[in-house]
Amino acid sequence: MRELELGREIHRSIDGSSLEWDLYVWNALVALYVKCDALEVARNMFDGMAKRDVVTWNSMISGYASKGMWEEAFQLLERMPKTSEVNTACSRLGAVRVGKEIHGLAIRFHCEKLENVKNALIAMYSRCKNTGDAYIMFRTSAICSLVTWNAMLAGFVHIDQAEQACLLFREMIGCRIWPNYVTVTTVLSPCAHLANIWHVRELHCYVTKLGFEGYQSLWNSLVDMYSKSGRMAAAQRVFDFMKGRDKISNTSLIAGYGLQGKGITALKLFNKMIDCGIEPDHITMVAVLSACSHSGLVIQGQMIFSRMVGLYRIAARVEHCSCMVDLYGRAGLLRKAEEIIDQMPLQPSAAMLATLVEACRVHGNIEIRERHAKKLLEMKSDNPSHYVLIANMHASARCLQELAKLRILMRDMGIRKAPSCSWLDLGNNLYPFQVDITSKQQVNRISFLLWGLADQIRDAGYFGNEEIWFAEAIG
């Protein structure tokens, strides 16, 4: 009690003084109130603070956990990594540390096996990208409810492990745990990423069977999934079936038609969307410009780009300029592509420069190619494919000295080309195939079939790219 009274006295003395908004002082007061079990006072101070750091969050969350107030502790912990007041990396590290402290307290109080505590810990580790610990907790749980499965699925999605999320979803169904709205929403994203038609159809059945017709976001995701899987007829059917079509569903369908080289259809859909009074955003414009690029619609792309800025009042971003560079590059209008890069008010991205370098390779413009390859190297991109692109350029010119310098640069920067990997879905299993890995079952039969296909390709008059073969041999 003496410490609490002393804390209140100090608190009163700094009101109106130069220390009133000193973060160090406020953190000390919050910690003092927590220590004296005055959690309500501490929380009021916490909520009223203009700034908070990891220490502030740590004190408040640990205070709740030490009193067994798990719901309040996890609610704060869930907010912590998302706050903009703390640097993202530091916030995540701080959240993991606080989360482990809570985990330790839960074990000490024999609460770690309680359903809500276990699920909250799995969700906490997942959101902090500490999926290893989350997975250990998941696998060591005697009983996993639907909430537990959802938390683990969300963890894999959070770290872009689409394959693992889909495999876990299949396992969940095999255990006769039926999904709810949260499950389907979580799994839709990785299935769209994998563009696996069987997963898409399976989830479509669940959306219909479980009565989710009124959930607009799910139907938007289905349109997106079918589009990314190249099943445009199915995507169009879902789109036509929807009671309410918004900007997202239209954009997904436009992007799908664009990827399939159906730029005219994409433009018609875009114009129909405008006629319906749906205003486009910057993502819609990327989809439309990309559709023009993939279909070689140069004039239409120029018109759309002009209308974007002048009519729709959407400021040109790097993504839009990249689409224009790709549009001009595919059409062989390399000077125009270079003008976009030179005249844009924004810093060009490494991907944009790589697009122009590749277009120059296709159309044989050595001058522009070398100039922008040099700029691409100066950006010190962390994308290995950009260095492979330049390596192929040096290889085609037989510049072995430059190729050797590039390899040294990649080594010094710690950049390595990730081995190519493909996934094949057969039955209920996903099979990964990786370059130079020959331990898979039936690999001899697969190789025999591939060599047979290669012979047929050569007999038909098609030959490999010698530049790339040469670069791979050197690298």
XYZ file of C-alpha atoms in Angstrom:
475
model
C 0.000 0.000 0.000
C 2.873 2.369 0.746
C 4.243 1.802 -2.761
C 0.816 2.486 -4.270
C 0.410 5.719 -2.308
C 3.934 6.754 -3.276
C 3.117 6.066 -6.936
C -0.029 8.158 -6.781
C 1.892 10.973 -5.117
C 4.514 10.900 -7.869
C 1.746 10.775 -10.478
C 0.108 13.889 -9.020
C 3.428 15.722 -8.822
C 4.252 15.293 -12.530
C 0.836 16.455 -13.770
C 1.424 19.740 -15.552
C 5.205 19.478 -15.245
C 7.767 19.026 -18.029
C 7.704 15.280 -17.334
C 3.975 14.950 -18.026
C 4.476 13.168 -21.371
C 7.855 11.560 -20.746
C 7.524 7.949 -21.969
C 10.092 6.619 -19.495
C 8.194 8.118 -16.545
C 4.820 6.853 -17.769
C 6.217 3.349 -18.295
C 7.537 3.383 -14.730
C 4.132 4.460 -13.386
C 2.269 1.781 -15.371
C 4.703 -0.854 -14.083
C 4.265 0.429 -10.514
C 0.452 0.311 -10.653
C 0.609 -3.206 -12.142
C 2.954 -4.334 -9.383
C 0.573 -2.921 -6.772
C -2.405 -4.776 -8.337
C -4.030 -1.497 -9.410
C -4.710 -2.863 -12.898
C -7.673 -0.597 -13.584
C -5.568 2.510 -12.887
C -2.713 1.090 -14.958
C -5.066 0.371 -17.877
C -6.513 3.880 -17.743
C -2.986 5.270 -17.936
C -2.134 2.835 -20.742
C -5.165 3.848 -22.811
C -4.449 7.541 -22.290
C -0.790 7.430 -23.333
C 0.121 9.384 -26.461
C 2.938 6.919 -27.208
C 3.674 3.347 -26.204
C 6.701 1.137 -26.673
C 7.408 -2.556 -26.112
C 8.012 -1.919 -22.390
C 4.533 -0.397 -22.014
C 2.821 -3.346 -23.672
C 4.957 -5.814 -21.730
C 3.997 -4.327 -18.373
C 0.274 -4.240 -19.082
C 0.010 -7.691 -20.673
C 2.151 -9.351 -18.013
C 0.020 -7.716 -15.330
C -3.162 -9.229 -16.722
C -1.538 -12.641 -17.181
C -0.152 -12.710 -13.641
C -3.711 -12.312 -12.343
C -5.101 -15.013 -14.622
C -6.975 -12.444 -16.732
C -6.189 -14.352 -19.922
C -8.819 -12.773 -22.135
C -7.587 -9.234 -21.431
C -3.950 -10.301 -21.807
C -4.491 -11.943 -25.193
C -6.652 -9.093 -26.451
C -3.778 -6.687 -25.822
C -1.237 -9.116 -27.230
C -3.284 -9.433 -30.411
C -3.222 -5.659 -30.820
C 0.485 -5.318 -30.127
C 2.039 -6.541 -33.407
C -0.475 -4.543 -35.437
C 0.123 -1.174 -33.808
C 1.779 1.513 -35.909
C 3.330 3.095 -32.843
C 6.080 0.483 -32.636
C 8.481 -0.564 -35.381
C 7.080 -3.739 -36.944
C 10.152 -5.932 -36.433
C 10.757 -4.741 -32.878
C 7.058 -5.069 -32.118
C 6.986 -8.670 -33.329
C 10.068 -9.568 -31.277
C 8.581 -7.846 -28.257
C 5.277 -9.652 -28.735
C 7.012 -13.033 -28.923
C 8.905 -12.307 -25.718
C 5.758 -11.214 -23.887
C 3.851 -14.147 -25.358
C 6.440 -16.603 -24.062
C 6.154 -15.005 -20.628
C 2.388 -15.514 -20.734
C 2.924 -19.090 -21.907
C 5.202 -19.658 -18.921
C 2.635 -18.205 -16.534
C -0.072 -20.398 -18.065
C 2.078 -23.490 -17.466
C 2.815 -22.416 -13.905
C -0.902 -21.935 -13.193
C -1.749 -25.227 -15.008
C -3.895 -23.326 -17.516
C -2.025 -24.075 -20.751
C -4.421 -26.901 -21.678
C -7.554 -24.799 -21.279
C -9.257 -24.450 -24.661
C -9.249 -20.647 -24.855
C -5.679 -20.298 -23.529
C -4.292 -22.945 -25.903
C -6.028 -21.430 -28.927
C -4.897 -17.930 -28.001
C -1.274 -19.096 -27.633
C -1.353 -20.792 -31.048
C -2.832 -17.636 -32.585
C -0.231 -15.476 -30.813
C 2.739 -17.521 -32.059
C 1.241 -17.594 -35.567
C 0.704 -13.843 -35.765
C 4.275 -13.298 -34.601
C 5.442 -15.602 -37.437
C 6.726 -18.105 -34.887
C 4.850 -20.917 -36.596
C 7.211 -23.602 -35.303
C 6.100 -23.119 -31.697
C 2.476 -22.789 -32.808
C 2.700 -26.091 -34.681
C 4.264 -27.860 -31.681
C 1.391 -26.662 -29.488
C -1.106 -27.761 -32.130
C 0.360 -31.250 -32.510
C 0.722 -31.819 -28.765
C -2.905 -30.895 -28.077
C -4.951 -33.885 -26.973
C -8.125 -32.458 -28.507
C -8.270 -29.870 -31.286
C -11.507 -27.970 -31.736
C -12.456 -26.104 -34.902
C -11.071 -22.908 -33.347
C -7.711 -24.652 -32.855
C -7.606 -25.797 -36.484
C -8.567 -22.304 -37.661
C -5.772 -20.740 -35.596
C -3.169 -23.086 -37.093
C -4.490 -22.615 -40.633
C -4.287 -18.847 -40.185
C -0.694 -19.244 -39.002
C 0.378 -20.995 -42.211
C -1.452 -18.418 -44.325
C 0.216 -15.603 -42.379
C 3.692 -16.805 -43.415
C 2.608 -17.593 -47.009
C 2.800 -21.376 -46.582
C -0.080 -22.038 -48.965
C 0.804 -25.700 -49.514
C 0.918 -26.453 -45.782
C -2.388 -24.655 -45.222
C -4.106 -26.723 -47.921
C -2.627 -29.970 -46.598
C -3.756 -29.116 -43.065
C -7.239 -28.297 -44.345
C -7.404 -31.705 -46.033
C -6.293 -33.323 -42.772
C -8.965 -31.423 -40.860
C -11.690 -32.681 -43.198
C -10.259 -36.195 -42.854
C -10.719 -35.889 -39.080
C -14.391 -35.041 -39.727
C -14.008 -31.493 -38.413
C -16.346 -29.487 -40.636
C -15.342 -25.925 -41.601
C -17.179 -22.748 -40.730
C -17.103 -19.311 -42.359
C -13.745 -18.460 -40.753
C -12.166 -21.683 -42.032
C -13.320 -21.213 -45.610
C -12.288 -17.547 -45.639
C -8.840 -18.495 -44.334
C -8.243 -21.308 -46.828
C -9.574 -19.460 -49.886
C -6.482 -17.271 -50.079
C -3.843 -20.051 -50.234
C -5.987 -22.063 -52.661
C -6.141 -19.036 -54.941
C -2.355 -18.773 -54.661
C -1.877 -22.420 -55.666
C -4.477 -22.078 -58.442
C -5.526 -25.691 -57.870
C -8.863 -26.357 -59.544
C -9.798 -29.299 -57.300
C -9.286 -27.236 -54.158
C -11.337 -24.446 -55.707
C -14.238 -26.763 -56.531
C -14.082 -28.342 -53.086
C -14.319 -24.970 -51.361
C -17.056 -23.873 -53.760
C -19.088 -26.872 -52.591
C -18.563 -25.918 -48.945
C -19.634 -22.321 -49.607
C -22.869 -23.580 -51.188
C -23.486 -26.511 -48.832
C -22.932 -24.568 -45.606
C -25.248 -21.727 -46.605
C -22.755 -18.903 -47.129
C -24.649 -17.364 -50.064
C -24.940 -14.028 -48.290
C -21.201 -13.588 -47.681
C -19.983 -11.298 -50.460
C -16.298 -11.746 -49.615
C -16.495 -15.520 -50.128
C -18.039 -15.191 -53.584
C -15.461 -12.561 -54.505
C -12.750 -15.004 -53.477
C -14.322 -17.767 -55.568
C -14.263 -15.534 -58.645
C -10.631 -14.739 -57.888
C -9.745 -18.411 -57.383
C -11.377 -19.623 -60.595
C -9.753 -16.736 -62.474
C -6.279 -17.547 -61.174
C -6.852 -21.204 -62.029
C -7.597 -20.213 -65.627
C -11.202 -21.466 -65.405
C -12.792 -18.335 -66.786
C -16.093 -20.005 -67.706
C -16.545 -21.079 -64.072
C -15.436 -17.652 -62.826
C -17.974 -15.993 -65.125
C -20.757 -18.321 -63.910
C -20.023 -17.485 -60.271
C -19.869 -13.791 -61.176
C -23.236 -13.953 -62.971
C -24.774 -15.883 -60.051
C -23.773 -13.244 -57.496
C -26.564 -10.991 -56.288
C -24.245 -8.075 -55.693
C -21.175 -7.453 -57.819
C -18.730 -4.934 -56.447
C -15.357 -3.505 -57.353
C -13.497 -6.551 -56.055
C -15.439 -9.154 -58.052
C -15.160 -7.072 -61.231
C -11.436 -6.539 -60.739
C -10.821 -10.260 -60.162
C -12.662 -11.214 -63.339
C -10.889 -8.505 -65.368
C -7.515 -9.724 -64.092
C -8.417 -13.318 -64.963
C -9.364 -12.487 -68.535
C -6.201 -10.435 -68.839
C -3.980 -13.325 -67.745
C -5.660 -15.558 -70.335
C -4.869 -13.066 -73.104
C -8.511 -12.025 -73.502
C -7.867 -8.307 -73.305
C -10.891 -7.298 -75.382
C -13.222 -9.192 -73.035
C -11.487 -7.588 -70.042
C -11.979 -4.108 -71.536
C -15.670 -4.787 -72.218
C -16.129 -5.885 -68.616
C -14.299 -2.785 -67.383
C -16.526 -0.482 -69.460
C -19.636 -2.305 -68.215
C -18.427 -1.854 -64.645
C -18.049 1.898 -65.233
C -21.533 2.067 -66.793
C -22.944 0.408 -63.641
C -21.556 3.270 -61.569
C -18.776 1.272 -59.902
C -15.713 3.483 -59.605
C -12.354 1.805 -60.257
C -9.447 2.013 -57.841
C -5.709 1.673 -58.414
C -5.925 -2.146 -58.253
C -8.606 -2.213 -60.953
C -6.417 -0.038 -63.167
C -3.481 -2.417 -62.727
C -5.730 -5.297 -63.840
C -6.961 -3.413 -66.925
C -3.508 -2.185 -67.966
C -2.077 -5.655 -67.448
C -4.848 -7.092 -69.648
C -3.912 -4.634 -72.394
C -0.259 -5.622 -72.001
C -0.886 -9.368 -72.269
C -3.034 -8.882 -75.376
C -0.849 -6.322 -77.139
C -3.544 -3.619 -77.012
C -1.166 -0.660 -77.152
C -3.629 2.049 -78.217
C -6.263 0.923 -75.718
C -3.636 0.763 -72.970
C -2.494 4.300 -73.711
C -6.096 5.518 -73.586
C -6.807 3.732 -70.284
C -3.625 5.138 -68.716
C -4.602 8.655 -69.798
C -8.173 8.280 -68.486
C -6.879 6.883 -65.199
C -5.120 10.132 -64.349
C -7.395 12.628 -66.093
C -10.882 11.124 -65.684
C -10.750 8.794 -62.688
C -8.322 10.987 -60.713
C -6.129 8.026 -59.786
C -2.477 8.980 -59.365
C -0.082 6.822 -61.351
C 1.815 4.408 -59.120
C 4.853 2.277 -59.818
C 2.577 -0.679 -60.618
C 0.751 1.273 -63.338
C 3.996 2.486 -64.875
C 5.315 -1.092 -64.786
C 2.287 -2.214 -66.803
C 2.987 0.477 -69.399
C 6.658 -0.541 -69.614
C 5.542 -4.141 -70.115
C 2.953 -3.055 -72.710
C 5.493 -1.110 -74.768
C 8.197 -3.722 -74.217
C 6.072 -6.598 -75.525
C 5.144 -4.499 -78.556
C 8.803 -3.687 -79.271
C 8.322 0.030 -78.532
C 11.436 0.114 -76.381
C 12.052 3.865 -76.628
C 8.553 4.552 -75.326
C 9.112 2.072 -72.500
C 12.345 3.860 -71.634
C 10.538 7.217 -71.658
C 8.046 5.936 -69.074
C 10.933 5.034 -66.755
C 12.873 8.251 -67.353
C 9.896 10.606 -67.035
C 7.958 9.042 -64.161
C 8.063 11.105 -60.942
C 8.602 7.968 -58.871
C 11.687 5.841 -58.380
C 11.447 2.903 -60.819
C 11.333 -0.511 -59.232
C 13.842 -3.264 -59.907
C 11.050 -5.342 -61.456
C 10.295 -2.540 -63.904
C 13.927 -2.339 -65.029
C 14.080 -6.128 -65.316
C 10.976 -6.049 -67.542
C 12.670 -3.602 -69.913
C 15.934 -5.576 -69.926
C 14.050 -8.754 -70.851
C 12.086 -6.934 -73.573
C 15.365 -5.656 -75.016
C 16.689 -9.226 -75.084
C 13.627 -10.418 -76.986
C 13.776 -7.578 -79.514
C 17.574 -7.431 -79.763
C 18.203 -3.877 -78.532
C 21.657 -4.141 -76.950
C 22.089 -0.411 -76.228
C 19.007 0.058 -74.029
C 19.495 -3.386 -72.537
C 23.004 -2.699 -71.252
C 22.090 0.763 -69.985
C 19.219 -0.441 -67.835
C 20.978 -3.636 -66.793
C 23.609 -1.392 -65.231
C 20.892 0.581 -63.402
C 19.350 -2.689 -62.232
C 22.662 -3.797 -60.725
C 23.078 -0.430 -58.990
C 19.749 -0.980 -57.198
C 21.214 -4.098 -55.498
C 17.946 -5.995 -55.744
C 17.459 -9.018 -53.496
C 15.586 -10.905 -56.240
C 17.852 -13.660 -57.658
C 15.969 -13.725 -60.976
C 17.198 -10.222 -61.771
C 20.806 -11.382 -61.532
C 20.054 -14.473 -63.620
C 18.626 -12.146 -66.277
C 21.841 -10.116 -66.363
C 23.929 -13.290 -66.257
C 22.146 -14.512 -69.378
C 22.922 -11.180 -71.026
C 26.656 -11.548 -70.283
C 26.556 -15.196 -71.325
C 25.003 -14.419 -74.704
C 27.777 -11.874 -75.340
C 30.424 -14.364 -74.078
C 31.535 -11.788 -71.481
C 32.970 -14.343 -69.070
C 34.817 -11.731 -67.020
C 31.605 -9.779 -66.355
C 29.816 -13.024 -65.579
C 32.480 -13.915 -63.011
C 32.151 -10.455 -61.403
C 28.400 -10.930 -61.165
C 28.806 -14.274 -59.415
C 31.198 -12.680 -56.895
C 28.691 -9.861 -56.300
C 25.884 -12.348 -55.678
C 28.092 -14.311 -53.295
C 29.091 -11.179 -51.354
C 25.442 -10.084 -51.085
C 24.360 -13.548 -49.983
C 22.009 -13.933 -52.948
C 21.363 -17.428 -54.238
C 18.923 -18.559 -56.862
C 16.273 -20.683 -55.194
C 15.898 -24.096 -56.844
C 12.867 -24.309 -59.090
C 10.000 -26.278 -57.597
C 6.644 -27.419 -58.949
C 3.703 -28.996 -57.151
C 1.616 -31.771 -58.645
C -1.761 -32.586 -57.105
C -2.701 -36.254 -57.438
C -5.640 -37.587 -55.482
C -5.443 -36.239 -51.958
C -1.720 -35.481 -51.972
C 0.550 -32.681 -53.158
C 3.881 -33.839 -54.642
C 6.751 -31.321 -54.878
C 9.277 -31.693 -57.717
C 12.545 -29.797 -57.321
C 15.454 -29.291 -59.688
C 18.328 -31.792 -59.181
C 16.332 -33.806 -56.615
C 15.908 -37.340 -57.944
C 14.735 -39.209 -54.864
C 11.047 -39.203 -55.795
C 9.217 -42.420 -56.518
C 8.878 -43.376 -60.179
C 11.445 -40.694 -61.123
C 12.864 -42.924 -63.875
C 9.468 -43.275 -65.530
C 8.882 -39.533 -65.242
C 12.316 -38.741 -66.717
C 11.722 -41.205 -69.583
C 8.434 -39.467 -70.388
C 10.031 -35.996 -70.243
C 12.891 -36.979 -72.545
C 10.337 -38.412 -74.960
C 8.462 -35.106 -74.956
C 11.750 -33.249 -75.492
C 12.485 -35.390 -78.569
C 9.047 -34.614 -79.983
C 9.605 -30.898 -79.390
C 12.935 -30.996 -81.234
C 11.404 -33.009 -84.088
C 8.743 -30.293 -84.402
C 11.500 -27.737 -85.006
C 11.712 -26.041 -81.608
C 15.079 -25.476 -79.957
C 16.148 -24.299 -76.513
C 17.452 -20.825 -75.697
C 21.227 -21.109 -76.000
C 21.785 -17.964 -73.927
C 20.083 -19.476 -70.899
C 21.720 -22.874 -71.334
C 25.108 -21.185 -71.531
C 24.500 -19.081 -68.420
C 23.318 -22.115 -66.450
C 26.421 -24.042 -67.505
C 28.706 -21.234 -66.393
C 26.745 -20.612 -63.132
